[in-house]
mmCIF file of C-alpha atoms in Angstrom:
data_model
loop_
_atom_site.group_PDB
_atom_site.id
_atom_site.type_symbol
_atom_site.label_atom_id
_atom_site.label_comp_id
_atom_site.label_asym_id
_atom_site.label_seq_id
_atom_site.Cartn_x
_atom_site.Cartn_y
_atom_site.Cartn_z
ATOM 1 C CA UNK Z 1 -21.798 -2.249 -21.366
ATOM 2 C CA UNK Z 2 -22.841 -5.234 -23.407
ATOM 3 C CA UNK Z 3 -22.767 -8.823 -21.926
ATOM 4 C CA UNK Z 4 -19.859 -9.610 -23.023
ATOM 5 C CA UNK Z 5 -17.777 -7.040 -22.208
ATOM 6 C CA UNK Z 6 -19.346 -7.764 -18.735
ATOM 7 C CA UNK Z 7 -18.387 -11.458 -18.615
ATOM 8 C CA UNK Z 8 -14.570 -10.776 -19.434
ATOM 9 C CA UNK Z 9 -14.476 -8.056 -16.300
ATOM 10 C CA UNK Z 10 -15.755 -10.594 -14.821
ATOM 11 C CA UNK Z 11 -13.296 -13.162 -15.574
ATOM 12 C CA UNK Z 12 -10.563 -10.846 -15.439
ATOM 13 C CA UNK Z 13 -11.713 -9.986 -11.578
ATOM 14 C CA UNK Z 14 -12.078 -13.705 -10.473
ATOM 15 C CA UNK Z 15 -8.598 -14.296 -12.340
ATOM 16 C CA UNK Z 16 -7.351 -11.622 -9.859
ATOM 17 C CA UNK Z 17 -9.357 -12.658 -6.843
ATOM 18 C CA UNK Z 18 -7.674 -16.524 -7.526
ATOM 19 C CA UNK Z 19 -4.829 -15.480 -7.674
ATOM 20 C CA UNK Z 20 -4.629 -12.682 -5.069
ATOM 21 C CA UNK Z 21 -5.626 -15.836 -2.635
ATOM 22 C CA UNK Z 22 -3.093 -18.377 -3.485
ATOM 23 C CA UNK Z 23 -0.051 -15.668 -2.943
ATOM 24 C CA UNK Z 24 -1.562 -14.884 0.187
ATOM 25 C CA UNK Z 25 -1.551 -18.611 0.674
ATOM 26 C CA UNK Z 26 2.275 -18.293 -0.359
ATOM 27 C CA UNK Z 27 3.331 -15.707 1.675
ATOM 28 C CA UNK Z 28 1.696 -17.250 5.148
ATOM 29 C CA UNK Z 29 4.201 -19.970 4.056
ATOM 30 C CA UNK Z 30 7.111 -17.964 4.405
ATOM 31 C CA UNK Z 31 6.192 -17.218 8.030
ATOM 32 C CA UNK Z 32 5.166 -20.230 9.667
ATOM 33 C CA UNK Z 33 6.419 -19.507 13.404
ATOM 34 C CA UNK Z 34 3.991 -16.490 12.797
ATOM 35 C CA UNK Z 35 1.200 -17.859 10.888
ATOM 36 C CA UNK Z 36 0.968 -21.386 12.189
ATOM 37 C CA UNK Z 37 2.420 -20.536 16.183
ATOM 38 C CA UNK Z 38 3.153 -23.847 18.463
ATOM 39 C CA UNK Z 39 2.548 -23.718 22.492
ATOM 40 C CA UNK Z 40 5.415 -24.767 23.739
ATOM 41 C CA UNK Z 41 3.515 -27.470 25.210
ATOM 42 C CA UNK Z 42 2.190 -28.120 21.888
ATOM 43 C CA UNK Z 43 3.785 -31.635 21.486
ATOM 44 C CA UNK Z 44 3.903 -32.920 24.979
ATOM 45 C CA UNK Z 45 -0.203 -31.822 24.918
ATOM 46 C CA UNK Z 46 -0.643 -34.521 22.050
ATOM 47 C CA UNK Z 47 0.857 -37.244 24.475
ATOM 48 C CA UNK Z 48 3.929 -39.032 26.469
ATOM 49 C CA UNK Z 49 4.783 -40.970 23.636
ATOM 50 C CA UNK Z 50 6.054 -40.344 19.577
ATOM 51 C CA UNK Z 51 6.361 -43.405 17.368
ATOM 52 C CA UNK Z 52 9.013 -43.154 14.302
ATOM 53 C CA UNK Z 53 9.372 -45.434 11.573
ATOM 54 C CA UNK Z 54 12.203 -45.881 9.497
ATOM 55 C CA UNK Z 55 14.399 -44.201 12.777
ATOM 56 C CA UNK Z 56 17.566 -45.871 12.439
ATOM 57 C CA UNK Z 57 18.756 -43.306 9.624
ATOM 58 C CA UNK Z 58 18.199 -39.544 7.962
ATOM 59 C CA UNK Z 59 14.906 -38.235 8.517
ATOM 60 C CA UNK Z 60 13.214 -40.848 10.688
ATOM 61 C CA UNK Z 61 15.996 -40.226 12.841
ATOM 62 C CA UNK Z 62 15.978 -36.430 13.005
ATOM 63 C CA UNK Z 63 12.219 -36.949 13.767
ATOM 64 C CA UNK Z 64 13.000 -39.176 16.790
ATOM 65 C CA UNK Z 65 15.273 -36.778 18.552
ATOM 66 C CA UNK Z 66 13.325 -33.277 17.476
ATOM 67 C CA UNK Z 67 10.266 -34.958 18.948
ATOM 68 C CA UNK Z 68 12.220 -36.310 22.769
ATOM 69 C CA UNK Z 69 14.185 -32.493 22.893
ATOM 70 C CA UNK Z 70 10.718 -31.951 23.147
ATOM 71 C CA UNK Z 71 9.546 -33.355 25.671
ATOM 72 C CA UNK Z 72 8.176 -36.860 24.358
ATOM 73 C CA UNK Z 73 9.307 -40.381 24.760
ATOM 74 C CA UNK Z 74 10.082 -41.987 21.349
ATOM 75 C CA UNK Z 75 9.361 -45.869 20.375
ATOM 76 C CA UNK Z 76 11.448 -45.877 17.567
ATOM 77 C CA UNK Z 77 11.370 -48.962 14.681
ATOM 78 C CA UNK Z 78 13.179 -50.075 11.659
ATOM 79 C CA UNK Z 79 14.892 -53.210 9.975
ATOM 80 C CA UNK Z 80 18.599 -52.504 11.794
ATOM 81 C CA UNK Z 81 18.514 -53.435 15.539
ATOM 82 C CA UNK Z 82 22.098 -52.091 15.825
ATOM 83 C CA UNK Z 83 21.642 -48.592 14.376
ATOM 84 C CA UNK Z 84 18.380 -48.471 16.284
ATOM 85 C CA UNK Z 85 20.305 -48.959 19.455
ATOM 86 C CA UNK Z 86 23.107 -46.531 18.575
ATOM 87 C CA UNK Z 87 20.517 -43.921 18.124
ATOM 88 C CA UNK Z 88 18.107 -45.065 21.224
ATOM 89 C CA UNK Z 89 21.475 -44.795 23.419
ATOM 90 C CA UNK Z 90 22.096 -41.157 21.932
ATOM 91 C CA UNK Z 91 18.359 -40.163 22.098
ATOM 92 C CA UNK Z 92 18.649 -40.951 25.718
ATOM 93 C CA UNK Z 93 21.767 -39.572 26.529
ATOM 94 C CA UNK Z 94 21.414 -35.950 25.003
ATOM 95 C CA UNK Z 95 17.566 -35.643 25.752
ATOM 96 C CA UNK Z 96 17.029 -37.747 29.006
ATOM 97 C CA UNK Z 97 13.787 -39.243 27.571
ATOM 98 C CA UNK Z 98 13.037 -42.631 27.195
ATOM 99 C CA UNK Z 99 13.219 -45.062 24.053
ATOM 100 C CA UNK Z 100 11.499 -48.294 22.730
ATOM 101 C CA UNK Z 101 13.108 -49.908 19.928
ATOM 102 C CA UNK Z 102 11.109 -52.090 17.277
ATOM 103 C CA UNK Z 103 12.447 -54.004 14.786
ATOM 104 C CA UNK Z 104 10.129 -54.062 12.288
ATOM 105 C CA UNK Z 105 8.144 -55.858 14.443
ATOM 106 C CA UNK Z 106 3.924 -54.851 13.759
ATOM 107 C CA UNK Z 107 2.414 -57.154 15.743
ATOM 108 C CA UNK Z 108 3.725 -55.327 18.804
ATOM 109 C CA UNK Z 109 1.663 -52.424 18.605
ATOM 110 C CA UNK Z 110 0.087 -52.257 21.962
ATOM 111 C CA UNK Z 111 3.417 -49.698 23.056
ATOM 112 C CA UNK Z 112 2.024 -46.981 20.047
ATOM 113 C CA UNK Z 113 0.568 -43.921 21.342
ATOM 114 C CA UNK Z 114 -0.443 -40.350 20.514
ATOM 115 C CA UNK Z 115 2.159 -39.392 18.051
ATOM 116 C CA UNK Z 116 2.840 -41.152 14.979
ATOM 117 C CA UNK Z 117 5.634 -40.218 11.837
ATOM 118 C CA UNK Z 118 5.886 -42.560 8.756
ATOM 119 C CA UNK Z 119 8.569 -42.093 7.397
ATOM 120 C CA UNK Z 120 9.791 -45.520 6.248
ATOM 121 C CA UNK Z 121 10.074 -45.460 2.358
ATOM 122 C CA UNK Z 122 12.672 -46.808 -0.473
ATOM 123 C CA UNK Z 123 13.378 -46.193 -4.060
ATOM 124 C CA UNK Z 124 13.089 -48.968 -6.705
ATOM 125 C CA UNK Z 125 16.957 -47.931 -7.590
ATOM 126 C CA UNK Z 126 19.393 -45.385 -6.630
ATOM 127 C CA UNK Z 127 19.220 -43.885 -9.461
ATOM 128 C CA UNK Z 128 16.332 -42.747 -11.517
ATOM 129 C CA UNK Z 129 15.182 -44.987 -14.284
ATOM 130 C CA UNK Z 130 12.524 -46.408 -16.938
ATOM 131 C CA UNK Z 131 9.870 -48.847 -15.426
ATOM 132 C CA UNK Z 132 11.145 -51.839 -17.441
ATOM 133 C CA UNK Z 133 14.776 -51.191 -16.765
ATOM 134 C CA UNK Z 134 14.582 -51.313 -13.134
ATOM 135 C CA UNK Z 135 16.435 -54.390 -11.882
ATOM 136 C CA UNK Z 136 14.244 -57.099 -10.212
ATOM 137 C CA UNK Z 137 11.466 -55.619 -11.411
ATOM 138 C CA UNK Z 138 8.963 -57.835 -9.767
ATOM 139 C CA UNK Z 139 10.779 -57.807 -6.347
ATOM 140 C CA UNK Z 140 10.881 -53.335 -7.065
ATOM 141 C CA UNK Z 141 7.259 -53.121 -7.321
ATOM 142 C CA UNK Z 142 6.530 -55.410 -4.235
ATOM 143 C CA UNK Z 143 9.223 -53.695 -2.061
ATOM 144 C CA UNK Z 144 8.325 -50.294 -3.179
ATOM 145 C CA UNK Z 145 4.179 -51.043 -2.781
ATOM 146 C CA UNK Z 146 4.700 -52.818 0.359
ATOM 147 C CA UNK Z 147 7.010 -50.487 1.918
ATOM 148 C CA UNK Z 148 5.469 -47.132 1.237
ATOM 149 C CA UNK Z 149 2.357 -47.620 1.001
ATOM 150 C CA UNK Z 150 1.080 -50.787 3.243
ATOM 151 C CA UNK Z 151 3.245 -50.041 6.162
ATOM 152 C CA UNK Z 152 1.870 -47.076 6.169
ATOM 153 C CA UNK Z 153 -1.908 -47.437 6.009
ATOM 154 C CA UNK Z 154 -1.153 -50.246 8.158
ATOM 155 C CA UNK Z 155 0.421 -47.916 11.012
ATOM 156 C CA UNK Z 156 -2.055 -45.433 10.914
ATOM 157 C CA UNK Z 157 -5.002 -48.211 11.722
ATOM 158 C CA UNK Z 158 -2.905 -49.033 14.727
ATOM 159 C CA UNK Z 159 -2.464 -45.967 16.291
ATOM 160 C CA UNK Z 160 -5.603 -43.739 14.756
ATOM 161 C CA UNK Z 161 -8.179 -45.215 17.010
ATOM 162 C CA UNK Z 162 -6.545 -44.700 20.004
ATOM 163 C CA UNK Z 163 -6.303 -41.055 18.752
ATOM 164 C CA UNK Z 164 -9.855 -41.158 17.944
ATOM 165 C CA UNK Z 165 -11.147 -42.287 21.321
ATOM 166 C CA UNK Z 166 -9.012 -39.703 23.225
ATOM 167 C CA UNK Z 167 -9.657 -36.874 20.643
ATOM 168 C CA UNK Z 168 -5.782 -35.576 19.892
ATOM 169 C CA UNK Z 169 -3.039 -36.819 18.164
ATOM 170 C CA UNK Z 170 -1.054 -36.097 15.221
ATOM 171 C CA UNK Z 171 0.136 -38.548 12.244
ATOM 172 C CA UNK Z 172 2.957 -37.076 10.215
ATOM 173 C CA UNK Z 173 3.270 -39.254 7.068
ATOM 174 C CA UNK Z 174 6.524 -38.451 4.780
ATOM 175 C CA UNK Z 175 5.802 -38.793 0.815
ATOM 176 C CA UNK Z 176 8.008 -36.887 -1.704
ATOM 177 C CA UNK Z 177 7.776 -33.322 -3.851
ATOM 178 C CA UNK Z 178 8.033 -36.060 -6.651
ATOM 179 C CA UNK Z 179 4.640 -36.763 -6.175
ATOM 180 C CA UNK Z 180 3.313 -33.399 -7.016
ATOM 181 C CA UNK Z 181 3.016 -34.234 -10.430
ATOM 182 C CA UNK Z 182 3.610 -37.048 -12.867
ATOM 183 C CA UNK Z 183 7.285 -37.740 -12.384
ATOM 184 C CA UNK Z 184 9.356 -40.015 -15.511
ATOM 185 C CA UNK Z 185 12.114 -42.238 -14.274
ATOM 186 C CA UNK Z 186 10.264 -41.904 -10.573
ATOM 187 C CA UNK Z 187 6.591 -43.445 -11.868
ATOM 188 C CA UNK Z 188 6.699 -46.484 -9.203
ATOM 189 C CA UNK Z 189 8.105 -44.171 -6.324
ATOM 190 C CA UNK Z 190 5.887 -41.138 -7.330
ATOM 191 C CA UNK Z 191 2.793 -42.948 -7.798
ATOM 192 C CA UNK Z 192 3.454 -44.781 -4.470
ATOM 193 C CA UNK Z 193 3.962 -41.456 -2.764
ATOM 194 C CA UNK Z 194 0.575 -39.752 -4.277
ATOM 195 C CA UNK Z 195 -1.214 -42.855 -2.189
ATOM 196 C CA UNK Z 196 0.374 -41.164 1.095
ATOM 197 C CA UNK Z 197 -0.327 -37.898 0.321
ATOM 198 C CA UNK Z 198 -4.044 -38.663 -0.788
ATOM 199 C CA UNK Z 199 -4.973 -41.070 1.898
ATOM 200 C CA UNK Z 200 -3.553 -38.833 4.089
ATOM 201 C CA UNK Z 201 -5.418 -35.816 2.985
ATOM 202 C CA UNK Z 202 -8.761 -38.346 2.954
ATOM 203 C CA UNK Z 203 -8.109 -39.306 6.761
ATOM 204 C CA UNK Z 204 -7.217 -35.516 7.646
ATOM 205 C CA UNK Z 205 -10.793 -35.040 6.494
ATOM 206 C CA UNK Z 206 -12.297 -37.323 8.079
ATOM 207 C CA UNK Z 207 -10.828 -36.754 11.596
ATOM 208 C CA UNK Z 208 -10.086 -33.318 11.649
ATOM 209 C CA UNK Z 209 -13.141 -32.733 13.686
ATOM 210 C CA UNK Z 210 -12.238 -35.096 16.591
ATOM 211 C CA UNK Z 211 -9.027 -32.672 16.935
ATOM 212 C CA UNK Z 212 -6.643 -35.238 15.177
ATOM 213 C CA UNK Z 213 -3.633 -33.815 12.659
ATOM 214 C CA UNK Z 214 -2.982 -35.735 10.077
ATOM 215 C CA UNK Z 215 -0.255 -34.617 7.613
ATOM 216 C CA UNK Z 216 1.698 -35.303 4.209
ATOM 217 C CA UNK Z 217 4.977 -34.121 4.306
ATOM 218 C CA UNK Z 218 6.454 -33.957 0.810
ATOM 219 C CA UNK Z 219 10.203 -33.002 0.443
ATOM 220 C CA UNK Z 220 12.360 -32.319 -2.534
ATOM 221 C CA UNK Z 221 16.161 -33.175 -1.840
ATOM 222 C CA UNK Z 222 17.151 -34.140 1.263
ATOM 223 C CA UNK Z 223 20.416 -35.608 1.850
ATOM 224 C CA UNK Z 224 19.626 -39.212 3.579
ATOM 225 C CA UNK Z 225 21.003 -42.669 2.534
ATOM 226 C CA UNK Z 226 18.559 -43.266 0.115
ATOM 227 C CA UNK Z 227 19.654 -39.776 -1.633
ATOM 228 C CA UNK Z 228 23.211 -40.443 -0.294
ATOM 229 C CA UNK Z 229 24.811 -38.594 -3.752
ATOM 230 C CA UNK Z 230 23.386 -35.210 -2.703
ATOM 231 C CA UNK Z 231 24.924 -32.749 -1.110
ATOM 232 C CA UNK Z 232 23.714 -30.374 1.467
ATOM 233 C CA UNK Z 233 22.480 -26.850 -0.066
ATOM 234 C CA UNK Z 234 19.833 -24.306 -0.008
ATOM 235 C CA UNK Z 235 17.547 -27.203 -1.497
ATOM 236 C CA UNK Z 236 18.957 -30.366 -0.881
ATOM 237 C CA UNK Z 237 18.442 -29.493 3.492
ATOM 238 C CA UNK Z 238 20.356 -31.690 6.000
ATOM 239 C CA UNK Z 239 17.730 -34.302 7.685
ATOM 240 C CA UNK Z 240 18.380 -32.368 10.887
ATOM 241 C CA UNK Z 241 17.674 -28.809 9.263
ATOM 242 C CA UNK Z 242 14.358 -29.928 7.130
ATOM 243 C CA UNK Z 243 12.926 -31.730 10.563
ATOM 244 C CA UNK Z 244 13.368 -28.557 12.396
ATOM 245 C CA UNK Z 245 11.625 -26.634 9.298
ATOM 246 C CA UNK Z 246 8.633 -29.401 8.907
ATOM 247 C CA UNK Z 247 7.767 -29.476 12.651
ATOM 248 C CA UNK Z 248 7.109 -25.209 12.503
ATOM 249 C CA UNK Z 249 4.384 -26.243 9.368
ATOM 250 C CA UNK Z 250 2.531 -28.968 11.426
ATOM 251 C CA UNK Z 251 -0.644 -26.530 11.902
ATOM 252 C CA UNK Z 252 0.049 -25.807 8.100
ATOM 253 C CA UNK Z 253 -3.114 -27.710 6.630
ATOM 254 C CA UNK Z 254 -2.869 -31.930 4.955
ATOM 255 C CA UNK Z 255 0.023 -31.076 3.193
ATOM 256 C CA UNK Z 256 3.387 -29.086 3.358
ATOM 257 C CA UNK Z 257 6.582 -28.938 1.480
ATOM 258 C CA UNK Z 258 8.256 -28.756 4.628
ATOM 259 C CA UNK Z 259 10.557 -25.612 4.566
ATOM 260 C CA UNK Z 260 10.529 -22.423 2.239
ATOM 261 C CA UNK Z 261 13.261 -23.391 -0.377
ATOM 262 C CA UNK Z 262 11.291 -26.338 -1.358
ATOM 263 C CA UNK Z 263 8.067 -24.500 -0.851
ATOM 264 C CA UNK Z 264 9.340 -22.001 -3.481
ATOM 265 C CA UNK Z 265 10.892 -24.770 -5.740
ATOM 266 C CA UNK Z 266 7.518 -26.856 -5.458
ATOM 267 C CA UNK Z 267 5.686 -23.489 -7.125
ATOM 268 C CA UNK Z 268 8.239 -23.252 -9.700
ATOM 269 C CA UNK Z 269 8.117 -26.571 -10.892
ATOM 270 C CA UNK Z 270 4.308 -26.221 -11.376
ATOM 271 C CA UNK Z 271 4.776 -23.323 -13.663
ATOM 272 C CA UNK Z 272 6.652 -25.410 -16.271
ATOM 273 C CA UNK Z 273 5.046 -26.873 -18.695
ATOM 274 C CA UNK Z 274 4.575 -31.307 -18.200
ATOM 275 C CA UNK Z 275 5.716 -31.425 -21.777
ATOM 276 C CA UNK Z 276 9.304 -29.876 -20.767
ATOM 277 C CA UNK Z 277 9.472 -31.629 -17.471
ATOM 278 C CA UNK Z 278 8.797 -34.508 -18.961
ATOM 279 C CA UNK Z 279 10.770 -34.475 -22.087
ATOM 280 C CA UNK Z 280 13.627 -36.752 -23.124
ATOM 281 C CA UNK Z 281 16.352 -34.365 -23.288
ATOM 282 C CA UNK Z 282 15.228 -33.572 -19.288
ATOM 283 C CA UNK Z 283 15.384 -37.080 -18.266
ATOM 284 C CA UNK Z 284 18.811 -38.095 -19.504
ATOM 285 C CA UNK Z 285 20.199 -34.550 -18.390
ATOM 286 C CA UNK Z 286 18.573 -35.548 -14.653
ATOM 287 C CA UNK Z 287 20.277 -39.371 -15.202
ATOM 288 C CA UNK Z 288 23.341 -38.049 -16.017
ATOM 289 C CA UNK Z 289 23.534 -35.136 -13.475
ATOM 290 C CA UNK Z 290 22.859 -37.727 -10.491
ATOM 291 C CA UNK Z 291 25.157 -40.569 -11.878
ATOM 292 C CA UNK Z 292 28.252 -38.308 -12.171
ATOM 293 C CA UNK Z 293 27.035 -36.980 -8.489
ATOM 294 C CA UNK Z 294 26.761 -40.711 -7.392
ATOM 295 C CA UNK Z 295 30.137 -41.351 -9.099
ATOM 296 C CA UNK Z 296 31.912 -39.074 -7.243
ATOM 297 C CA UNK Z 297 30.303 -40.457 -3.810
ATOM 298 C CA UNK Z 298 31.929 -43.599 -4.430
ATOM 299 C CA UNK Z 299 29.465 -45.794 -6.319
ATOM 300 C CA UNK Z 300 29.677 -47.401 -9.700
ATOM 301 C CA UNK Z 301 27.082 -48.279 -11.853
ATOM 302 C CA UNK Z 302 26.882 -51.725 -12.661
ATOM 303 C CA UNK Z 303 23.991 -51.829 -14.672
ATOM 304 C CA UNK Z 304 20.909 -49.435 -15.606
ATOM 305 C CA UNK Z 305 19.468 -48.811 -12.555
ATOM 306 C CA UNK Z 306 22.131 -50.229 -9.863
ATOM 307 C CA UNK Z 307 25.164 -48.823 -8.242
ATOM 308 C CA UNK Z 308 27.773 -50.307 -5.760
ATOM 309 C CA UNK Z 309 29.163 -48.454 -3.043
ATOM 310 C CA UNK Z 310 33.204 -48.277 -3.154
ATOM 311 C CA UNK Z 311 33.568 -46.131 -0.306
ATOM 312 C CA UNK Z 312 35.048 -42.027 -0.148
ATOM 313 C CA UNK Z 313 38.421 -41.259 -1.156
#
């Protein structure tokens, strides 16, 4: 055997090895009650307290009550003081836990505790567009930087050394399955969500030894107000039904999908080529796929990147 018949059974057997790993990777995915097992205890154990930004709607929301049927108190913030009382009144009622509501409100941050989901986030436009053709473009990139990305390095200083001197916690921050590669029509949002997914996977790092869980949660479709022209299917999950999947992935590693279908659709994508994904003839067949969906939701497009709501027949 000459050397290099030896180096390409070499290759050929690392090839393998690689490979052999990452669907052994996969398939512990598909299992995560089995692979990745909570105490029942496991939540209450991290502390009396969650804290849940962006609460008053979709996800945020879902979070709020998954984490009281649980067993924890909730302080629960956003911009809305009404919808954040509707859903501190239902938390209450259906869980018997308690609730703090925050408006928006940072400086108060003596209340935060063990627990901590970031979920607040927005889109430069309903729907997908060009950099330059987003409207207010200047008041976009400001919104978009300071809402999903300074909020949430901001809430992790507050309630990360608290975690740190009591050695538990967990900080659940929400970016997007955007972000898993570069993303036309979503480069503002996407970009924005790789910060939260590598600062996240940074901290993780760093505080992983002092028995803290830090986690980027990166869904597909999930049918929230901000994605309010989707409809619920095997990818595009309720908020409800992708909470309840996310929570069984928490001991999952820095970074999950959050449930199998988009698990299995995040692998896809990554086979295709960037030069299809990102191709012309795939971004206008993605614009007009989502404004005939928004369409028929009740919006109208009024210019490039904006919509107004009409209301449901």
């Amino acid at each position: 055997m000459n050397s290099t018949e030896l180096f390409f059974i070499c290759l050929g057997a690392a090839v393998v090895i690689f490979y052999g790993v990452k669907a052994l990777l996969f398939t512990k995915m598909l299992r995560p009650t089995f692979w990745f097992p909570l105490p029942q205890t496991f939540f209450t154990s991290m502390g009396e307290w969650a804290v849940v930004t962006g609460a008053s709607d979709g996800i945020g929301r879902e979070y709020a009550f998954a984490l009281a049927e649980r067993g924890m108190n909730v302080v629960i913030m956003s911009r809305t003081k009404e919808k954040l009382n509707q859903v501190a009144g239902d938390i209450e009622a259906s869980t018997g836990r308690r609730v703090q509501v925050i408006v928006a409100d940072f400086v108060k941050d003596s209340i935060f505790k063990e627990f901590q989901v970031n979920n607040v986030g927005t889109l430069p436009s309903l729907i997908p567009c060009k950099f330059l053709q987003s409207a207010d473009l200047d008041q976009a990139i400001t919104r978009v930087i300071n809402c999903n990305v300074k909020t949430m390095v901001k809430m992790c200083s507050i309630v990360l050394p608290g975690m740190n001197s009591r050695g538990r916690g967990v900080i659940v921050n929400v970016s997007s399955g955007v972000a898993t590669f570069p993303s036309p029509l979503y480069s503002l949002y996407a970009a924005s969500k790789v910060f939260v997914e590598r600062f996240s996977q940074g901290l993780q790092a760093e505080y992983k030894d002092k028995g803290i869980i830090i986690q980027a949660v990166a869904p597909f479709g999930v049918c929230t107000q901000m994605a309010s022209y989707l409809e619920p299917s095997m990818v595009a999950l309720s908020p409800k039904d992708f909470v309840k999947c996310s929570l069984q992935y928490i001991r999952a590693g820095d970074k999950t999908y959050g449930s199998i279908s988009h698990i299995v659709l995040g692998g896809l994508l990554q086979l295709i080529p960037l030069s299809i994904l990102q191709s012309e003839l795939i971004q206008h067949g993605l614009q007009d796929f989502l404004k005939k969906k928004a369409t028929r939701k009740g919006y109208r497009l009024t210019s490039t990147s904006e919509f107004n709501y009409l209301g449901t027949e």
